[in-house]
Amino acid sequence: MSREKDTTYEVPIGPIHPALKEPFLIKFKLKGEEIVDAEPFPGMNHRGIEFMGMHRNPMEVIPLSERICGICSIVHQHMFTTATEHALSIEPTNRARYIRTIMCELERIHSHILWAGVAAHEIGFDTHLHFTWKIREKVMDLLEYIAGNRVNYSMWTFGGVRRDITEEMYPKIFETLEYYENLYEKLEEIFLEDPSIKLRTRGVGVLTKKDALELCGVGPTVRASGVKKDVRIDQPYAAYGDLDLDYVIPSRYGFENKGDVFCKTVVRLKELLQSVDIIKKCVEQMPEGEITSEPKKAALLNKLGKSAGEGIGRIEAPRGEAIHYVRLSEERDDVDCWKIRASTYNNLSTYAPMFMGEQIADIPLIAASIDPCIGCMDRAEIIDINRGEVQSYTKEELHELSVKKTKQITKGGVE
Amino acid sequence: MDLSKTFDKALWVFHMNSGSCNACDIEIVAAITPRYDAERFGIKLVGSPRHADVLLFTGPVTTKMKDRVLRVYEQTPNPKVVLIIGNCGDTTGVFFDSYAIEGPIDTLLPEDAHIIYVNGCPVRPENIINGVKEAWIYLEKLRGDDK
Ligand code: SF4
């Protein structure tokens, strides 16, 4: 890059952040206010999870697997257990399948509400952040009621689950679902009808259907562009095969499949409603029977240590498809090989076309739009290549820029 | 180091993730949102360590984050309190045998750092508020003027 002619700036954003995102680095190239290139640099949060997993027996890996990500803890333990079950041909009981589905969907509810709050915060509506996080506590309560912990439940085991959802729990489950059904209209009013939010989200961070397909994005990020991709339907796991599901894409609800932040919001909100429906159906159709097909722990451990095989676990996480690959061998008690591919990894590559041509003030919102499990905005440096000056932006300043933009386009109408 | 009276009821907190699983980080945010509302006690999350009185560290410190942890610690003005949130920050927890972990955090910080441990995996928001309260008690003891 020659210093004389090139007038682009480089803005590294990361890897420390104040609020809730993980360490992560993205480098932006800017022409004035306009973003011309974006390149993610993962690896700040590398903890060597796969390596550790390969030095523990499968039972010990379950608690480790859910600590890959504290938001999708169910997702990872589900994939690891199903991959191992696949390797050893263990069949989970029918009842366990339903309980797993219910838990997965409860997690989707909390994750999507969390996302809505973060998005509102990035636009500058902290009232909505607090509102969404307040309503999120309701599902956290339910998760704690069922699983005994607010996050990281360790509820899965090979062949089923450890905790039952009994009939006494139904009223509380239905009450929570009803709570969200009643609130749904309000959420829609805030995120889909509010003129200032619409101004900030419509046409911003567009991911075309072509790009979405070429870059192999997953989950709500690409469904917003009209790509019909959902593991729950394409390759049903747990009890999803018994349910009648349809792809949540914006055109189903009378919106255009534009792939902008607005469409991503539509998809996430509609999925919230879909999750509520799924849980209701699962509770109603819950089959009788045992919650695990391998109730004897010692026998199970023995089996895990002595048998060989390889398997794959796939799931539609709140952020999109994720995969675990597990191989077990007869010689070792420990997991022989463990490979994880999480959804954010795919979605990161969609950043480049989404950021292209947008403004610095839109960075926080677009970055949040894929619901990254990593991503940080704490400190950004702008290097003026022409002058060789370094200018620093903190996350706060970036956030302020974003808030300022909201104010500008609403002509000061926002508080 | 003496603190002035204006310090009362204004505890600013900087949160840094050094490679945690995110659960504790989410619980920290939950602690400041309406259900637990730590802000009513004057606790506020700030965006820069230079503004902070209390540092919240989560995570077992990955190799890449080690220098950054130390830099954030140095950037925070004295007197400061370090709050280690979660078991993996305390002992590296489930990540104990990884090649990419440099922690636990307290082995990296200077000897004289005042550290408060908040345990749980993940910690509960109530526990985080309790930890910040302890930091508060410690800092208020340092008050210089009329007590
Ligand atoms: S203490 Fe546990 S829950 Fe908290 S960040 Fe560490 S591993 Fe995650």
Coordinates of C-alpha atoms and ligand atoms in Angstrom, one line a residue:
Chain A
M1 CA 0.0 0.0 0.0
S2 CA 1.7 3.2 -1.1
R3 CA 1.6 6.1 1.3
E4 CA 1.1 8.7 -1.3
K5 CA -1.9 7.5 -3.2
D6 CA -3.9 5.4 -0.9
T7 CA -6.3 7.4 1.2
T8 CA -7.8 4.5 3.1
Y9 CA -7.6 4.3 6.9
E10 CA -7.2 1.2 8.9
V11 CA -9.3 0.7 12.0
P12 CA -8.5 -2.2 14.2
I13 CA -11.4 -2.8 16.6
G14 CA -10.6 -5.0 19.5
P15 CA -9.8 -7.1 21.4
I16 CA -11.0 -5.6 24.7
H17 CA -14.6 -4.5 25.3
P18 CA -16.6 -3.2 28.2
A19 CA -19.9 -4.9 28.2
L20 CA -20.7 -8.4 27.1
K21 CA -18.8 -9.5 24.1
E22 CA -15.7 -11.7 24.0
P23 CA -12.2 -10.7 23.0
F24 CA -12.1 -10.3 19.2
L25 CA -10.4 -8.2 16.6
I26 CA -11.7 -6.8 13.3
K27 CA -9.7 -4.5 11.1
F28 CA -11.6 -2.0 9.0
K29 CA -10.3 -0.1 6.0
L30 CA -12.0 3.3 5.6
K31 CA -12.2 6.0 3.1
G32 CA -13.4 8.9 5.1
E33 CA -16.5 7.7 6.9
E34 CA -17.1 4.8 4.5
I35 CA -16.0 1.3 5.1
V36 CA -14.2 -0.3 2.2
D37 CA -13.0 -3.5 3.7
A38 CA -13.3 -5.5 6.9
E39 CA -11.2 -8.4 8.0
P40 CA -11.8 -10.4 11.2
F41 CA -8.9 -11.8 13.3
P42 CA -10.2 -14.5 15.6
G43 CA -8.1 -16.3 18.2
M44 CA -8.1 -14.0 21.2
N45 CA -10.3 -16.3 23.1
H46 CA -8.5 -19.5 22.1
R47 CA -8.6 -21.7 25.1
G48 CA -7.6 -25.0 23.5
I49 CA -10.9 -26.6 24.2
E50 CA -10.6 -29.4 21.7
F51 CA -7.1 -30.3 23.1
M52 CA -8.5 -30.4 26.6
G53 CA -11.4 -32.5 25.5
M54 CA -9.0 -35.1 24.0
H55 CA -7.4 -35.6 27.4
R56 CA -10.6 -36.3 29.3
N57 CA -13.2 -39.0 29.1
P58 CA -16.5 -38.3 27.4
M59 CA -18.3 -37.9 30.6
E60 CA -15.9 -35.2 31.8
V61 CA -16.1 -33.5 28.4
I62 CA -19.9 -32.6 28.8
P63 CA -19.3 -29.9 31.4
L64 CA -16.4 -28.7 29.4
S65 CA -18.3 -28.6 26.1
E66 CA -21.0 -26.3 27.6
R67 CA -18.4 -23.9 28.7
I68 CA -17.4 -23.3 25.1
C69 CA -20.0 -20.6 25.2
G70 CA -22.1 -19.5 28.1
I71 CA -24.9 -18.3 25.9
C72 CA -25.3 -21.5 23.8
S73 CA -24.3 -23.9 26.6
I74 CA -27.1 -26.3 25.7
V75 CA -26.2 -26.2 22.0
H76 CA -22.7 -27.5 22.6
Q77 CA -23.5 -30.1 25.1
H78 CA -26.2 -31.3 22.8
M79 CA -23.9 -31.6 19.9
F80 CA -21.2 -33.4 21.9
T81 CA -23.6 -35.9 23.4
T82 CA -25.3 -36.6 20.1
A83 CA -22.0 -37.0 18.3
T84 CA -20.9 -39.5 20.9
E85 CA -24.2 -41.3 20.8
H86 CA -23.9 -41.5 17.1
A87 CA -20.4 -42.9 17.4
L88 CA -21.5 -45.6 19.9
S89 CA -25.0 -46.2 18.5
I90 CA -26.7 -45.2 21.8
E91 CA -30.3 -44.2 21.3
P92 CA -31.8 -41.5 23.5
T93 CA -35.2 -42.3 24.9
N94 CA -38.2 -40.6 23.4
R95 CA -39.0 -38.6 26.5
A96 CA -35.4 -37.3 26.5
R97 CA -35.8 -36.2 22.9
Y98 CA -38.7 -34.0 23.9
I99 CA -37.0 -32.6 27.0
R100 CA -33.9 -31.8 24.9
T101 CA -36.1 -30.0 22.4
I102 CA -37.8 -27.9 25.1
M103 CA -34.5 -26.9 26.6
C104 CA -33.0 -26.0 23.2
E105 CA -35.9 -23.8 22.4
L106 CA -35.9 -22.1 25.8
E107 CA -32.3 -21.3 25.1
R108 CA -33.2 -19.8 21.8
I109 CA -35.8 -17.6 23.5
H110 CA -33.2 -16.2 25.9
S111 CA -30.6 -15.8 23.3
H112 CA -32.8 -13.9 20.8
I113 CA -34.1 -11.6 23.5
L114 CA -30.6 -10.9 24.6
W115 CA -29.7 -10.1 21.0
A116 CA -32.6 -7.7 20.7
G117 CA -31.3 -5.9 23.8
V118 CA -27.8 -5.6 22.5
A119 CA -29.0 -4.3 19.1
A120 CA -31.1 -1.7 20.9
H121 CA -28.1 -0.7 23.0
E122 CA -26.0 -0.3 19.9
I123 CA -28.5 2.0 18.3
G124 CA -28.7 4.1 21.4
F125 CA -32.0 2.9 23.0
D126 CA -30.8 1.8 26.3
T127 CA -34.4 1.8 27.6
H128 CA -35.0 -1.1 25.3
L129 CA -31.9 -2.8 26.4
H130 CA -33.2 -2.7 29.9
F131 CA -36.7 -3.7 28.9
T132 CA -35.6 -6.7 26.9
W133 CA -33.2 -7.9 29.6
K134 CA -36.0 -7.5 32.1
I135 CA -38.3 -9.8 30.2
R136 CA -35.4 -12.2 29.6
E137 CA -35.2 -12.9 33.3
K138 CA -38.5 -14.7 33.0
V139 CA -37.1 -17.4 30.8
M140 CA -33.9 -17.5 32.9
D141 CA -36.1 -18.3 35.9
L142 CA -37.8 -21.1 34.0
L143 CA -34.4 -22.5 33.0
E144 CA -33.2 -22.4 36.5
Y145 CA -36.4 -24.0 37.7
I146 CA -36.0 -26.9 35.3
A147 CA -32.2 -27.3 35.3
G148 CA -31.1 -25.9 38.6
N149 CA -28.8 -23.3 37.3
R150 CA -29.2 -20.0 35.3
V151 CA -26.5 -20.9 32.8
N152 CA -24.5 -24.0 32.1
Y153 CA -27.0 -26.7 33.0
S154 CA -25.1 -30.0 32.5
M155 CA -28.4 -31.6 31.9
W156 CA -27.4 -33.8 29.0
T157 CA -26.0 -37.3 29.4
F158 CA -25.4 -40.0 26.8
G159 CA -28.7 -41.6 26.1
G160 CA -30.9 -38.9 27.5
V161 CA -31.0 -36.2 30.1
R162 CA -30.3 -36.0 33.8
R163 CA -33.4 -34.1 34.9
D164 CA -37.0 -34.7 34.1
I165 CA -39.6 -32.2 33.2
T166 CA -42.5 -33.4 35.4
E167 CA -46.1 -32.5 35.3
E168 CA -45.8 -30.1 38.3
M169 CA -43.6 -28.0 36.1
Y170 CA -46.1 -27.6 33.3
P171 CA -48.0 -24.7 34.8
K172 CA -44.9 -22.6 35.2
I173 CA -43.8 -23.4 31.7
F174 CA -47.2 -22.4 30.3
E175 CA -47.2 -19.3 32.3
T176 CA -43.8 -18.3 31.0
L177 CA -44.9 -19.0 27.4
E178 CA -48.0 -17.0 27.8
Y179 CA -46.0 -14.1 29.2
Y180 CA -44.0 -14.0 26.0
E181 CA -47.0 -14.4 23.8
N182 CA -48.6 -11.4 25.5
L183 CA -45.4 -9.3 25.2
Y184 CA -44.7 -10.2 21.7
E185 CA -46.8 -7.4 20.2
K186 CA -44.9 -4.9 22.3
L187 CA -41.6 -6.2 21.0
E188 CA -42.8 -6.0 17.5
E189 CA -43.9 -2.5 18.1
I190 CA -40.5 -1.5 19.4
F191 CA -38.3 -3.2 16.9
L192 CA -40.3 -3.3 13.7
E193 CA -42.6 -0.3 13.9
D194 CA -40.6 2.4 15.7
P195 CA -39.6 4.9 13.0
S196 CA -36.2 5.7 14.5
I197 CA -35.2 2.1 14.8
K198 CA -36.4 1.5 11.3
L199 CA -34.3 4.3 10.0
R200 CA -31.2 2.8 11.6
T201 CA -31.8 -0.8 10.6
R202 CA -33.4 -0.6 7.1
G203 CA -31.0 -1.0 4.3
V204 CA -28.1 -1.2 6.7
G205 CA -25.7 -4.1 6.7
V206 CA -27.2 -5.8 3.7
L207 CA -26.3 -9.4 2.9
T208 CA -27.6 -10.4 -0.5
K209 CA -28.9 -13.9 -1.1
K210 CA -26.0 -14.6 -3.4
D211 CA -23.4 -13.5 -0.8
A212 CA -25.2 -15.4 1.9
L213 CA -25.0 -18.6 -0.2
E214 CA -21.4 -18.1 -1.4
L215 CA -20.0 -17.3 2.1
C216 CA -21.9 -20.2 3.7
G217 CA -23.5 -18.1 6.4
V218 CA -25.9 -19.8 8.7
G219 CA -28.9 -19.2 10.9
P220 CA -31.0 -16.0 11.1
T221 CA -28.2 -14.1 9.4
V222 CA -28.8 -15.8 6.1
R223 CA -32.5 -16.6 6.6
A224 CA -33.0 -12.8 6.6
S225 CA -31.7 -12.9 3.1
G226 CA -34.2 -15.5 2.1
V227 CA -32.0 -18.6 2.2
K228 CA -34.0 -21.5 3.4
K229 CA -31.5 -23.2 5.7
D230 CA -32.4 -24.6 9.1
V231 CA -31.1 -27.8 10.5
R232 CA -34.2 -28.3 12.5
I233 CA -36.1 -28.9 9.2
D234 CA -33.3 -30.0 6.9
Q235 CA -32.0 -32.8 9.2
P236 CA -34.3 -33.0 12.2
Y237 CA -32.7 -34.0 15.5
A238 CA -34.2 -34.5 18.9
A239 CA -38.0 -34.2 18.6
Y240 CA -38.1 -31.7 15.7
G241 CA -39.0 -34.5 13.2
D242 CA -42.3 -34.9 15.0
L243 CA -43.2 -31.2 14.7
D244 CA -44.4 -29.3 11.7
L245 CA -42.0 -26.5 11.2
D246 CA -41.4 -24.0 8.5
Y247 CA -38.5 -21.8 7.6
V248 CA -38.7 -18.4 9.2
I249 CA -37.8 -16.0 6.4
P250 CA -39.1 -12.4 6.2
S251 CA -41.2 -13.0 3.0
R252 CA -43.4 -15.3 5.0
Y253 CA -44.5 -12.3 7.0
G254 CA -45.0 -9.8 4.2
F255 CA -41.5 -8.3 4.3
E256 CA -38.9 -8.3 1.6
N257 CA -36.0 -10.7 2.0
K258 CA -33.4 -8.0 1.9
G259 CA -30.9 -9.3 4.4
D260 CA -30.4 -6.0 6.2
V261 CA -30.4 -5.6 10.0
F262 CA -34.2 -5.0 9.9
C263 CA -34.8 -8.4 8.3
K264 CA -32.5 -10.1 10.8
T265 CA -34.6 -8.5 13.5
V266 CA -37.8 -9.8 11.9
V267 CA -36.4 -13.3 11.7
R268 CA -35.2 -13.4 15.3
L269 CA -38.5 -12.0 16.6
K270 CA -40.6 -14.4 14.6
E271 CA -38.4 -17.3 15.8
L272 CA -39.2 -16.3 19.3
L273 CA -42.8 -16.9 18.6
Q274 CA -41.9 -20.2 16.8
S275 CA -40.0 -21.4 19.8
V276 CA -42.9 -20.7 22.1
D277 CA -45.1 -22.8 19.8
I278 CA -42.6 -25.6 19.7
I279 CA -42.3 -25.8 23.4
K280 CA -46.0 -25.8 23.8
K281 CA -46.4 -28.7 21.4
C282 CA -43.6 -30.6 23.0
V283 CA -45.1 -30.3 26.4
E284 CA -48.5 -31.3 25.1
Q285 CA -47.1 -34.4 23.2
M286 CA -44.5 -35.3 25.8
P287 CA -44.2 -39.1 25.8
E288 CA -44.1 -41.2 28.9
G289 CA -41.1 -43.3 29.8
E290 CA -37.5 -43.1 31.1
I291 CA -35.4 -40.0 30.7
T292 CA -32.3 -41.9 29.9
S293 CA -31.5 -45.2 28.2
E294 CA -28.2 -45.5 30.1
P295 CA -29.2 -45.1 33.7
K296 CA -26.1 -46.9 35.1
K297 CA -23.2 -44.5 35.1
A298 CA -20.5 -47.1 35.8
A299 CA -21.7 -49.3 32.9
L300 CA -21.9 -46.3 30.6
L301 CA -18.4 -45.2 31.5
N302 CA -17.2 -48.7 30.8
K303 CA -18.9 -48.7 27.5
L304 CA -17.5 -45.3 26.5
G305 CA -14.0 -46.4 27.3
K306 CA -14.1 -49.7 25.5
S307 CA -15.9 -48.9 22.3
A308 CA -14.7 -47.2 19.1
G309 CA -16.5 -45.2 16.5
E310 CA -17.0 -41.8 15.1
G311 CA -20.0 -39.5 15.0
I312 CA -21.4 -36.2 14.1
G313 CA -23.7 -33.9 16.1
R314 CA -25.5 -31.2 14.2
I315 CA -27.8 -28.5 15.6
E316 CA -29.5 -25.3 14.7
A317 CA -28.1 -23.1 17.4
P318 CA -29.7 -19.7 18.0
R319 CA -27.0 -18.3 15.8
G320 CA -27.2 -21.0 13.1
E321 CA -25.9 -24.4 12.3
A322 CA -23.1 -25.8 14.4
I323 CA -21.3 -29.1 14.2
H324 CA -19.3 -31.4 16.5
Y325 CA -17.3 -34.3 15.3
V326 CA -16.2 -37.0 17.8
R327 CA -14.1 -40.1 17.4
L328 CA -13.6 -42.7 20.1
S329 CA -11.0 -45.4 20.1
E330 CA -10.7 -48.7 22.0
E331 CA -7.2 -48.0 23.3
R332 CA -7.9 -44.7 24.9
D333 CA -10.5 -43.9 27.6
D334 CA -10.3 -40.3 26.5
V335 CA -12.0 -38.8 23.5
D336 CA -9.7 -39.6 20.6
C337 CA -10.6 -36.7 18.4
W338 CA -13.0 -33.8 18.8
K339 CA -13.7 -31.1 16.3
I340 CA -16.1 -28.2 16.8
R341 CA -17.4 -25.8 14.2
A342 CA -19.6 -23.1 15.8
S343 CA -22.0 -20.9 13.9
T344 CA -20.3 -17.6 14.4
Y345 CA -17.2 -18.9 12.6
N346 CA -19.3 -19.2 9.4
N347 CA -21.0 -15.9 9.9
L348 CA -17.9 -13.9 10.4
S349 CA -17.1 -14.2 6.7
T350 CA -20.4 -12.5 6.0
Y351 CA -19.1 -9.3 7.7
A352 CA -17.1 -8.2 4.7
P353 CA -20.0 -7.6 2.3
M354 CA -22.2 -6.3 5.1
F355 CA -19.7 -3.6 6.2
M356 CA -18.8 -2.6 2.7
G357 CA -19.9 1.0 2.0
E358 CA -21.4 1.6 5.4
Q359 CA -20.3 4.3 7.9
I360 CA -18.2 4.0 11.1
A361 CA -21.3 4.8 13.1
D362 CA -22.9 1.6 11.8
I363 CA -20.1 -0.7 12.8
P364 CA -21.5 -1.6 16.3
L365 CA -25.0 -2.3 14.9
I366 CA -23.8 -4.4 12.0
A367 CA -21.3 -6.2 14.1
A368 CA -24.1 -7.1 16.5
S369 CA -26.4 -8.1 13.7
I370 CA -25.0 -11.6 13.2
D371 CA -25.2 -12.0 16.9
P372 CA -21.6 -12.8 17.3
C373 CA -20.5 -14.9 20.1
I374 CA -17.3 -13.0 19.9
G375 CA -16.9 -9.4 18.9
C376 CA -15.6 -6.5 20.7
M377 CA -15.8 -2.8 20.3
D378 CA -13.8 -1.5 23.2
R379 CA -10.9 0.2 21.5
A380 CA -10.5 1.1 18.0
E381 CA -7.5 2.8 16.4
I382 CA -7.7 4.8 13.2
I383 CA -4.5 5.0 11.4
D384 CA -4.4 7.7 8.9
I385 CA -2.1 6.2 6.3
N386 CA -1.4 9.5 4.6
R387 CA -0.2 11.3 7.8
G388 CA 0.9 8.3 9.7
E389 CA -1.1 9.5 12.7
V390 CA -2.8 7.2 15.1
Q391 CA -6.2 8.2 16.3
S392 CA -7.9 6.1 18.9
Y393 CA -11.6 5.4 19.2
T394 CA -12.9 3.7 22.3
K395 CA -15.9 1.6 22.2
E396 CA -17.7 4.4 24.1
E397 CA -16.8 6.8 21.4
L398 CA -17.9 4.4 18.7
H399 CA -21.1 3.9 20.6
E400 CA -21.6 7.7 20.9
L401 CA -21.1 8.0 17.1
S402 CA -23.8 5.5 16.7
V403 CA -26.2 7.3 19.0
K404 CA -25.4 10.5 17.3
K405 CA -26.3 9.1 14.0
T406 CA -29.7 8.0 15.4
K407 CA -30.2 11.5 16.7
Q408 CA -29.3 13.0 13.4
I409 CA -31.5 10.9 11.3
T410 CA -34.4 11.4 13.6
K411 CA -33.6 15.1 13.8
G412 CA -33.1 15.2 17.5
G413 CA -36.4 13.4 18.1
V414 CA -34.8 10.7 20.3
E415 CA -34.1 11.5 23.9
Chain B
M1 CA -4.0 6.9 49.5
D2 CA -6.9 9.0 50.7
L3 CA -10.2 9.1 49.0
S4 CA -12.5 12.1 49.2
K5 CA -16.1 12.1 50.4
T6 CA -17.4 12.5 46.8
F7 CA -16.3 9.0 46.2
D8 CA -19.3 7.7 48.2
K9 CA -22.1 6.1 46.2
A10 CA -20.1 6.3 42.9
L11 CA -18.3 3.1 42.3
W12 CA -17.2 2.7 38.7
V13 CA -16.5 -0.7 37.3
F14 CA -14.7 -1.8 34.3
H15 CA -15.3 -5.3 33.0
M16 CA -12.7 -7.3 31.0
N17 CA -13.1 -10.7 29.5
S18 CA -9.8 -12.5 29.3
G19 CA -11.1 -15.6 27.5
S20 CA -14.1 -16.7 29.5
C21 CA -17.0 -18.7 28.3
N22 CA -19.3 -15.6 28.3
A23 CA -21.7 -16.9 30.9
C24 CA -20.2 -14.8 33.7
D25 CA -20.1 -11.8 31.4
I26 CA -23.7 -12.2 30.6
E27 CA -24.5 -12.5 34.3
I28 CA -22.6 -9.2 34.9
V29 CA -24.9 -7.5 32.4
A30 CA -27.9 -9.2 34.0
A31 CA -26.7 -7.7 37.3
I32 CA -27.0 -4.1 36.0
T33 CA -30.3 -4.6 34.2
P34 CA -33.7 -4.1 36.0
R35 CA -34.1 -7.4 37.9
Y36 CA -31.0 -6.9 39.9
D37 CA -30.3 -3.3 39.1
A38 CA -26.9 -2.8 40.6
E39 CA -27.0 0.8 39.3
R40 CA -29.3 1.8 42.1
F41 CA -26.3 1.4 44.4
G42 CA -24.2 3.8 42.3
I43 CA -22.4 1.0 40.6
K44 CA -21.8 1.8 37.0
L45 CA -20.1 -0.1 34.2
V46 CA -17.7 2.2 32.4
G47 CA -16.0 1.8 29.0
S48 CA -12.4 2.5 30.0
P49 CA -10.1 1.2 32.7
R50 CA -8.9 4.7 33.3
H51 CA -12.3 5.7 34.7
A52 CA -12.6 2.7 36.9
D53 CA -12.3 2.0 40.6
V54 CA -13.0 -1.7 40.4
L55 CA -11.8 -4.1 37.7
L56 CA -14.0 -7.1 37.0
F57 CA -12.0 -9.9 35.4
T58 CA -13.6 -13.0 34.0
G59 CA -11.9 -15.9 32.3
P60 CA -8.7 -17.9 32.7
V61 CA -6.5 -15.5 30.7
T62 CA -5.6 -16.9 27.3
T63 CA -2.1 -16.5 26.0
K64 CA -3.1 -13.7 23.6
M65 CA -4.9 -11.8 26.3
K66 CA -2.2 -11.9 29.0
D67 CA -0.4 -8.7 28.1
R68 CA -3.8 -7.0 27.7
V69 CA -4.9 -8.0 31.2
L70 CA -1.7 -6.5 32.7
R71 CA -2.1 -3.4 30.6
V72 CA -5.6 -2.9 31.8
Y73 CA -4.5 -3.4 35.3
E74 CA -1.8 -0.8 35.0
Q75 CA -4.1 1.7 33.3
T76 CA -6.5 1.6 36.2
P77 CA -5.8 4.4 38.7
N78 CA -5.0 3.6 42.3
P79 CA -6.6 2.8 44.7
K80 CA -8.3 -0.1 42.9
V81 CA -9.8 -3.4 43.6
V82 CA -9.8 -6.4 41.4
L83 CA -12.8 -8.6 41.4
I84 CA -12.3 -12.0 39.9
I85 CA -15.6 -13.2 38.6
G86 CA -16.1 -16.9 38.2
N87 CA -14.3 -20.1 39.0
C88 CA -12.2 -20.0 35.8
G89 CA -10.8 -16.7 36.7
D90 CA -10.0 -17.9 40.2
T91 CA -8.4 -21.3 39.5
T92 CA -8.8 -21.6 35.7
G93 CA -11.7 -24.0 36.5
V94 CA -12.6 -26.4 33.7
F95 CA -9.8 -25.1 31.5
F96 CA -7.0 -26.1 33.9
D97 CA -5.0 -28.3 31.6
S98 CA -4.9 -26.2 28.5
Y99 CA -1.8 -25.1 26.7
A100 CA -3.3 -21.8 25.8
I101 CA -4.1 -20.6 29.3
E102 CA -1.7 -18.4 31.3
G103 CA -3.9 -17.8 34.3
P104 CA -5.2 -17.9 36.9
I105 CA -5.4 -14.1 36.9
D106 CA -4.1 -13.6 40.5
T107 CA -0.8 -15.2 39.6
L108 CA -0.2 -12.6 37.0
L109 CA -1.1 -9.5 39.0
P110 CA 1.3 -7.8 41.4
E111 CA 1.6 -9.0 44.9
D112 CA 0.0 -6.0 46.4
A113 CA -3.2 -6.1 44.3
H114 CA -6.3 -6.2 46.4
I115 CA -8.3 -9.1 45.1
I116 CA -11.8 -10.3 45.9
Y117 CA -13.0 -13.6 44.6
V118 CA -16.6 -14.1 43.5
N119 CA -17.2 -17.8 42.9
G120 CA -19.6 -19.8 40.9
C121 CA -19.6 -21.2 37.4
P122 CA -21.3 -19.0 36.4
V123 CA -21.6 -16.7 39.3
R124 CA -25.1 -15.5 40.2
P125 CA -25.9 -11.8 39.7
E126 CA -26.6 -11.5 43.5
N127 CA -23.1 -12.8 44.2
I128 CA -21.6 -10.2 41.8
I129 CA -23.4 -7.4 43.6
N130 CA -22.1 -8.8 46.9
G131 CA -18.6 -8.8 45.5
V132 CA -18.8 -5.2 44.4
K133 CA -20.1 -4.4 47.9
E134 CA -17.0 -5.9 49.4
A135 CA -14.9 -3.8 47.1
W136 CA -16.8 -0.8 48.2
I137 CA -16.2 -1.5 51.9
Y138 CA -12.5 -1.8 51.2
L139 CA -12.3 1.4 49.2
E140 CA -14.4 3.4 51.7
K141 CA -12.0 2.5 54.5
L142 CA -9.4 4.4 52.6
R143 CA -11.4 7.6 52.9
G144 CA -9.2 10.4 54.0
D145 CA -11.4 13.3 55.2
D146 CA -13.9 13.3 58.1
K147 CA -15.1 9.8 58.5
Ligands
SF4_1 S1 -16.5 -19.4 35.7 FE1 -17.5 -20.9 34.5 S2 -19.3 -19.9 33.7 FE2 -17.9 -18.3 34.4 S3 -16.8 -17.7 32.6 FE3 -15.6 -19.3 33.7 S4 -16.2 -21.2 32.7 FE4 -17.7 -19.7 32.2

